[in-house]
Coordinates of C-alpha atoms and ligand atoms in Angstrom, one line a residue:
M84 CA 0.0 0.0 0.0
R85 CA 1.0 3.7 -0.4
I86 CA 0.0 5.3 2.9
L87 CA -0.3 8.9 4.1
I88 CA 0.3 9.4 7.8
T89 CA -0.6 12.7 9.3
G90 CA 1.1 13.6 12.6
A91 CA 4.1 11.4 11.4
A92 CA 6.7 13.3 13.4
G93 CA 4.9 12.7 16.7
F94 CA 5.3 9.9 19.2
L95 CA 2.7 7.4 17.7
G96 CA 3.0 8.7 14.1
S97 CA 6.7 7.9 14.0
H98 CA 6.3 4.4 15.4
L99 CA 3.5 3.8 12.9
C100 CA 5.7 5.0 9.9
E101 CA 8.4 2.6 11.1
R102 CA 6.0 -0.4 11.4
L103 CA 4.3 0.2 8.0
L104 CA 7.7 0.5 6.3
S105 CA 8.8 -2.7 7.9
E106 CA 5.7 -4.4 6.5
G107 CA 6.8 -3.4 3.0
H108 CA 4.4 -0.4 2.5
S109 CA 5.4 2.9 1.0
V110 CA 4.8 5.8 3.5
I111 CA 4.4 9.5 3.1
G112 CA 4.7 11.3 6.4
M113 CA 3.0 14.7 6.9
D114 CA 3.5 17.0 9.9
N115 CA 3.9 20.7 10.8
F116 CA 6.0 20.0 13.9
L117 CA 3.4 21.7 16.2
T118 CA 4.1 19.1 19.0
G119 CA 6.3 16.7 17.0
D120 CA 10.0 16.6 16.3
P121 CA 11.9 16.1 13.0
Q122 CA 14.3 13.9 15.0
N123 CA 11.6 11.3 15.4
L124 CA 11.8 10.6 11.6
A125 CA 15.6 11.2 11.1
H126 CA 16.3 7.5 10.9
L127 CA 13.7 7.0 8.1
T128 CA 14.9 9.8 5.7
T129 CA 17.3 7.4 3.9
N130 CA 14.6 4.8 3.3
E131 CA 13.5 5.0 -0.3
N132 CA 10.0 4.0 0.6
F133 CA 9.6 7.0 2.9
S134 CA 9.0 10.6 2.0
F135 CA 7.9 13.6 4.0
I136 CA 5.7 16.6 3.4
R137 CA 5.7 19.5 5.8
H138 CA 2.1 20.7 6.0
D139 CA -0.6 21.9 8.4
V140 CA -3.5 19.5 7.9
S141 CA -5.9 22.3 8.8
N142 CA -5.3 23.5 5.2
F143 CA -6.3 21.6 2.0
I144 CA -4.2 18.5 1.6
F145 CA -2.7 17.6 -1.7
V146 CA -0.5 14.5 -2.2
P147 CA 0.7 13.7 -5.7
G148 CA 0.0 10.1 -6.9
K149 CA -2.4 7.4 -5.8
L150 CA -2.9 6.7 -2.1
D151 CA -4.3 3.4 -0.7
A152 CA -4.8 4.5 2.9
V153 CA -4.8 7.7 5.0
L154 CA -4.1 7.5 8.7
H155 CA -5.0 10.7 10.5
F156 CA -2.9 11.1 13.7
A157 CA -2.2 14.9 13.6
S158 CA -3.3 16.5 16.8
P159 CA -1.9 17.8 20.0
A160 CA -2.4 15.0 22.5
S161 CA -1.2 16.0 26.0
P162 CA -3.7 17.5 28.4
N163 CA -1.0 19.2 30.5
K164 CA -1.9 22.9 31.1
N165 CA 1.7 23.5 32.4
S166 CA 3.4 22.4 29.1
P167 CA 3.6 24.6 26.0
Y168 CA 2.7 21.4 24.1
G169 CA -0.4 20.6 26.1
Y170 CA -3.7 21.1 24.2
P171 CA -5.0 23.6 26.8
N172 CA -2.3 25.9 25.5
L173 CA -3.1 25.1 21.9
P174 CA -6.9 25.2 21.9
I175 CA -7.6 26.5 18.4
Q176 CA -4.9 24.4 16.7
T177 CA -6.4 21.4 18.5
M178 CA -9.9 22.1 17.3
K179 CA -8.7 22.8 13.8
A180 CA -6.6 19.6 13.6
G181 CA -9.6 17.5 14.8
A182 CA -12.2 19.3 12.7
L183 CA -10.7 20.9 9.6
G184 CA -7.7 18.4 9.6
T185 CA -10.1 15.4 9.7
H186 CA -12.2 16.9 7.0
N187 CA -9.1 17.5 4.8
A188 CA -7.7 14.0 5.5
L189 CA -11.1 12.4 4.7
G190 CA -11.2 14.5 1.5
V191 CA -7.9 13.2 0.3
A192 CA -9.0 9.6 1.2
K193 CA -12.2 10.1 -0.8
A194 CA -10.4 11.6 -3.8
N195 CA -8.2 8.4 -3.8
N196 CA -10.9 5.9 -2.8
A197 CA -8.5 5.1 0.0
T198 CA -9.1 3.5 3.4
F199 CA -9.2 6.1 6.2
L200 CA -8.2 5.5 9.8
L201 CA -8.9 8.0 12.5
A202 CA -6.8 8.2 15.7
S203 CA -9.5 8.8 18.2
T204 CA -9.2 8.6 22.0
S205 CA -10.6 7.4 25.3
E206 CA -11.2 11.1 26.0
I207 CA -14.4 10.9 24.0
Y208 CA -15.8 9.0 27.0
G209 CA -15.0 12.1 29.2
D210 CA -15.1 11.5 33.0
P211 CA -16.8 8.1 32.5
E212 CA -19.8 7.0 34.5
E213 CA -19.6 3.5 33.0
H214 CA -16.5 1.4 34.0
P215 CA -14.7 -0.1 32.2
Q216 CA -15.5 1.7 29.0
K217 CA -17.0 -0.3 26.2
E218 CA -17.3 1.1 22.7
T219 CA -21.1 1.3 23.2
Y220 CA -20.8 3.9 26.0
W221 CA -21.7 7.4 24.8
G222 CA -19.6 9.2 27.3
H223 CA -19.9 11.9 29.9
V224 CA -18.2 15.0 28.4
D225 CA -18.4 18.7 29.4
P226 CA -18.8 20.5 26.0
T227 CA -17.3 23.7 27.2
G228 CA -14.9 22.5 29.9
P229 CA -11.1 22.8 30.1
R230 CA -10.6 19.6 28.0
S231 CA -13.4 20.4 25.5
M232 CA -11.1 21.6 22.7
Y233 CA -9.7 18.1 22.5
D234 CA -12.7 15.9 23.5
E235 CA -15.2 17.7 21.3
A236 CA -12.8 17.9 18.3
K237 CA -12.3 14.1 18.5
R238 CA -16.1 13.5 18.9
F239 CA -16.7 15.7 15.9
A240 CA -13.9 13.8 14.0
E241 CA -15.6 10.4 14.8
A242 CA -19.0 11.8 13.6
L243 CA -17.4 13.1 10.4
T244 CA -15.7 9.8 9.8
M245 CA -18.9 7.9 10.1
S246 CA -20.7 10.4 7.9
Y247 CA -18.1 9.9 5.1
H248 CA -18.5 6.2 5.6
R249 CA -22.3 6.2 5.5
F250 CA -22.9 8.9 2.9
H251 CA -19.9 8.5 0.6
G252 CA -19.1 4.8 1.2
I253 CA -15.5 5.5 2.3
D254 CA -13.8 2.5 3.9
T255 CA -13.2 3.9 7.4
R256 CA -11.7 2.8 10.7
I257 CA -11.8 4.5 14.1
V258 CA -9.4 3.5 16.8
R259 CA -10.1 4.8 20.4
I260 CA -6.6 4.9 21.9
F261 CA -6.2 4.7 25.7
N262 CA -3.1 6.1 27.4
T263 CA -0.1 4.9 25.6
Y264 CA 3.6 5.5 26.3
G265 CA 7.0 4.7 24.8
S266 CA 10.1 6.2 23.2
R267 CA 9.8 9.5 21.3
M268 CA 7.4 11.1 23.6
R269 CA 8.6 14.7 24.2
L270 CA 10.5 15.3 27.5
D271 CA 8.4 18.4 28.0
D272 CA 5.1 16.9 26.6
G273 CA 3.7 16.9 30.2
R274 CA 2.0 13.5 30.1
V275 CA 2.3 11.4 33.2
I276 CA 4.8 8.8 32.1
P277 CA 7.4 11.1 30.5
N278 CA 7.1 13.4 33.5
F279 CA 7.6 10.6 36.0
I280 CA 10.5 8.9 34.2
Q281 CA 12.5 12.1 33.8
Q282 CA 11.7 13.3 37.4
A283 CA 12.9 9.9 38.7
L284 CA 16.0 9.9 36.5
R285 CA 16.9 13.4 37.9
N286 CA 16.3 12.1 41.4
E287 CA 13.5 14.7 41.9
P288 CA 10.2 14.0 43.6
L289 CA 7.4 12.9 41.2
T290 CA 4.6 15.4 40.8
I291 CA 1.2 13.9 41.7
Y292 CA -1.7 16.0 40.4
G293 CA -4.5 15.9 42.9
E294 CA -4.4 13.1 45.5
G295 CA -3.3 10.5 42.9
K296 CA -6.3 8.3 43.4
Q297 CA -7.4 8.8 39.8
T298 CA -6.8 5.7 37.7
R299 CA -5.4 5.0 34.2
S300 CA -4.5 1.9 32.2
F301 CA -1.2 2.2 30.4
C302 CA -0.4 0.6 27.0
F303 CA 3.1 0.2 25.6
A304 CA 3.5 1.7 22.1
D305 CA 4.5 -1.6 20.3
D306 CA 1.3 -3.2 21.5
L307 CA -0.9 -0.3 20.4
I308 CA 0.7 -0.2 16.9
E309 CA 0.1 -3.9 16.5
G310 CA -3.6 -3.3 17.3
I311 CA -3.8 -0.4 14.9
Y312 CA -2.2 -2.4 12.1
R313 CA -4.7 -5.3 12.6
L314 CA -7.6 -2.8 12.7
L315 CA -6.3 -1.2 9.4
L316 CA -6.3 -4.6 7.7
S317 CA -9.8 -5.5 9.1
G318 CA -13.1 -4.3 7.6
I319 CA -14.4 -2.8 10.9
H320 CA -16.0 0.6 10.5
E321 CA -17.3 1.0 14.0
P322 CA -14.9 2.3 16.7
V323 CA -12.6 -0.1 18.5
N324 CA -10.9 0.5 21.8
I325 CA -7.2 -0.3 21.8
G326 CA -5.4 -0.1 25.2
N327 CA -4.1 -2.1 28.1
P328 CA -6.9 -3.1 30.6
V329 CA -4.6 -3.3 33.6
E330 CA -5.8 -0.3 35.7
M331 CA -3.8 1.5 38.5
T332 CA -3.9 4.7 40.4
V333 CA -1.5 7.5 39.5
L334 CA 0.0 7.1 43.0
E335 CA 0.7 3.3 42.3
L336 CA 2.3 4.3 38.9
A337 CA 4.5 6.8 40.7
V338 CA 5.6 4.3 43.3
K339 CA 6.4 1.7 40.5
V340 CA 8.5 4.2 38.5
N341 CA 10.5 5.3 41.6
E342 CA 11.1 1.6 42.4
I343 CA 12.3 0.7 38.9
I344 CA 14.6 3.8 38.6
N345 CA 15.6 3.6 42.3
N346 CA 14.7 7.2 43.0
P347 CA 14.9 8.1 46.7
A348 CA 13.2 11.5 46.3
G349 CA 9.6 10.2 46.7
L350 CA 6.5 12.2 45.6
I351 CA 4.9 15.6 45.9
I352 CA 1.1 16.1 45.9
N353 CA 0.0 19.2 44.0
E354 CA -3.7 19.9 43.4
D355 CA -3.1 23.2 41.5
L356 CA -1.3 21.5 38.6
R357 CA -4.3 19.3 37.8
L358 CA -6.5 20.2 34.9
G359 CA -10.2 20.4 35.6
N360 CA -12.5 17.5 34.5
D361 CA -9.5 15.1 34.9
P362 CA -11.2 11.7 34.5
E363 CA -11.4 9.8 37.9
R364 CA -11.3 6.3 36.3
R365 CA -10.3 5.0 32.9
R366 CA -9.9 1.4 31.7
P367 CA -10.7 0.0 28.3
D368 CA -13.0 -2.9 27.8
I369 CA -11.0 -4.6 25.0
T370 CA -13.4 -7.5 24.3
K371 CA -14.1 -6.2 20.8
A372 CA -10.4 -6.0 19.9
R373 CA -9.8 -9.5 21.4
E374 CA -12.7 -11.1 19.5
L375 CA -12.5 -9.3 16.2
L376 CA -8.8 -8.6 15.9
N377 CA -7.5 -11.4 18.0
W378 CA -5.4 -8.7 19.7
E379 CA -4.4 -8.1 23.3
P380 CA -1.4 -6.4 24.8
Q381 CA 1.8 -8.4 25.4
Y382 CA 3.9 -6.1 27.5
T383 CA 3.4 -5.6 31.2
L384 CA 3.9 -2.1 32.6
V385 CA 7.3 -3.0 34.0
Q386 CA 8.4 -4.5 30.7
G387 CA 7.2 -1.5 28.8
L388 CA 8.8 1.0 31.2
E389 CA 12.1 -0.9 30.9
K390 CA 12.1 -0.5 27.2
T391 CA 11.1 3.2 27.5
I392 CA 13.5 4.4 30.2
P393 CA 16.7 4.1 28.0
Y394 CA 15.2 6.6 25.5
F395 CA 14.7 9.2 28.2
K396 CA 18.2 8.5 29.6
M397 CA 19.6 9.1 26.1
K398 CA 17.6 12.4 25.8
L399 CA 18.8 13.6 29.2
G400 CA 22.4 12.5 28.4
I401 CA 22.5 10.2 31.4
Ligands
LIG1094 P1 2.2 13.8 19.5 O1 2.0 15.2 20.0 O2 3.6 13.2 19.8 O3 2.0 13.7 17.9 C1 1.1 14.5 17.2 C2 1.7 15.0 15.9 O4 0.7 15.7 15.2 C3 2.9 15.9 16.2 O5 4.0 15.5 15.4 C4 2.4 17.3 15.7 O6 3.4 18.1 15.3 C5 1.4 16.9 14.6 N1 0.4 17.9 14.4 C6 -0.4 18.5 15.3 N2 -1.2 19.4 14.6 C7 -0.9 19.3 13.3 C8 -1.4 20.0 12.1 N3 -2.3 20.9 12.2 N4 -0.8 19.6 10.9 C9 0.1 18.7 10.8 N5 0.6 18.0 11.9 C10 0.1 18.3 13.1 O7 1.1 12.9 20.1 P2 0.8 11.4 20.0 O8 0.7 10.8 21.4 O9 1.7 10.7 19.1 O10 -0.7 11.4 19.4 C11 -1.0 11.1 18.1 C12 -2.5 10.9 17.9 O11 -3.0 9.8 18.7 C13 -3.3 12.1 18.2 O12 -4.3 12.3 17.3 C14 -3.8 11.8 19.6 O13 -5.1 12.5 19.8 C15 -4.0 10.3 19.5 N6 -4.0 9.7 20.8 C16 -2.9 9.4 21.5 C17 -2.9 8.9 22.7 C18 -1.6 8.5 23.5 O14 -1.8 8.0 24.6 N7 -0.4 8.7 23.0 C19 -4.1 8.5 23.3 C20 -5.3 8.8 22.6 C21 -5.2 9.4 21.4
LIG1095 N1 -0.6 13.5 36.2 C1 0.2 13.5 37.4 N2 1.4 14.1 37.4 C2 2.0 14.5 36.2 C3 1.3 14.4 35.0 C4 0.0 13.9 35.1 O1 -0.3 13.1 38.5 O2 3.2 15.0 36.3 C5 -1.9 12.9 36.2 C6 -3.0 13.6 35.5 O3 -3.6 14.6 36.3 C7 -3.9 12.5 35.1 C8 -3.0 11.3 34.9 O4 -1.8 11.6 35.6 O5 -4.8 12.2 36.2 C9 -2.7 11.0 33.4 O6 -2.3 12.2 32.8 P1 -1.8 12.4 31.3 O7 -1.4 13.8 31.2 O8 -0.8 11.4 31.1 O9 -3.0 12.0 30.4 P2 -4.6 11.9 30.5 O10 -4.9 10.5 30.8 O11 -5.2 12.8 31.6 O12 -5.1 12.2 29.2

């Protein structure tokens, strides 16, 4: 296949480019480096099956030649209000990437009669009242709250994707990604795992937002990419959750990271750093992915962290 990946210079986009190239596909990466980094693609630039277009997906997308698939990953993804890369500090760009960007990416898929895959998110469930979250749950989202620029853009993106599928007959996929971590996340991205790993590596206390009783379920990037690749090759048009169902509190995560890195500095609890509407509980129900894609995560948290920590050591020069 000849595949366009938007958001290619980001954390997940760069891993996806790598995986698709290794499967023998030809990949065109697209990114405007809003939250991504050209370094994430540096090792692919000599690959003759890879090319790159610097472009903001909020503007009309043109790619010369026939495309077989379009994978739309371009969007800020960190909710951290203290990071310049967090979507609370990029609200208009976030809404444009989810709304105009999805429209343009669907347009290029339609023009090529290509398969379209949307990177959606567990955030579309909001602060969930159903637990764990199944794909059938409609969510509990504040439409004007501090996370609304991301949550509502992704909900719009899902609705637009289903509209293109139902009205234009486009072959679409929607993956609802739950918290995923791994190499190539920005040091200053602000999401919890990069924050905790670098704080621990610097022997600083880990910053717990709120009391740390909120839960998340963390998936290692290689597992997620495998699930996305299987979904791409499937014929499933309805949304599919991909994530790791092992749930833990943020406090438990912090203790685990300090233990693995042997950080004596402990933890600091800080309510002020927490963004409003922070979901209290999050865990994917992955029955659908298990049954339809024969997929489930292979890496435990400890195994995934052990593969991720060397990247952050390298970035910090440790
Ligand atoms: P990331 O910030 O590392 O990557 C996003 C990429 O999109 C960056 O390279 C950025 O420069 C690019 N981008 C943003 N706006 C753009 C625009 N207008 N035009 C072109 N490029 C643009 O984040 P990530 O974690 O790799 O997330 C990738 C996708 O996966 C996002 O759509 C995100 O919503 C989704 N997702 C990620 C997670 C996760 O846990 N990592 C969870 C749920 C959903
Ligand atoms: N969090 C934290 N300390 C940090 C960064 C995040 O306690 O340094 C918390 C955050 O408030 C949230 C959870 O960790 O409850 C996961 O945050 P993240 O930014 O990774 O993504 P989210 O799941 O909220 O989209």
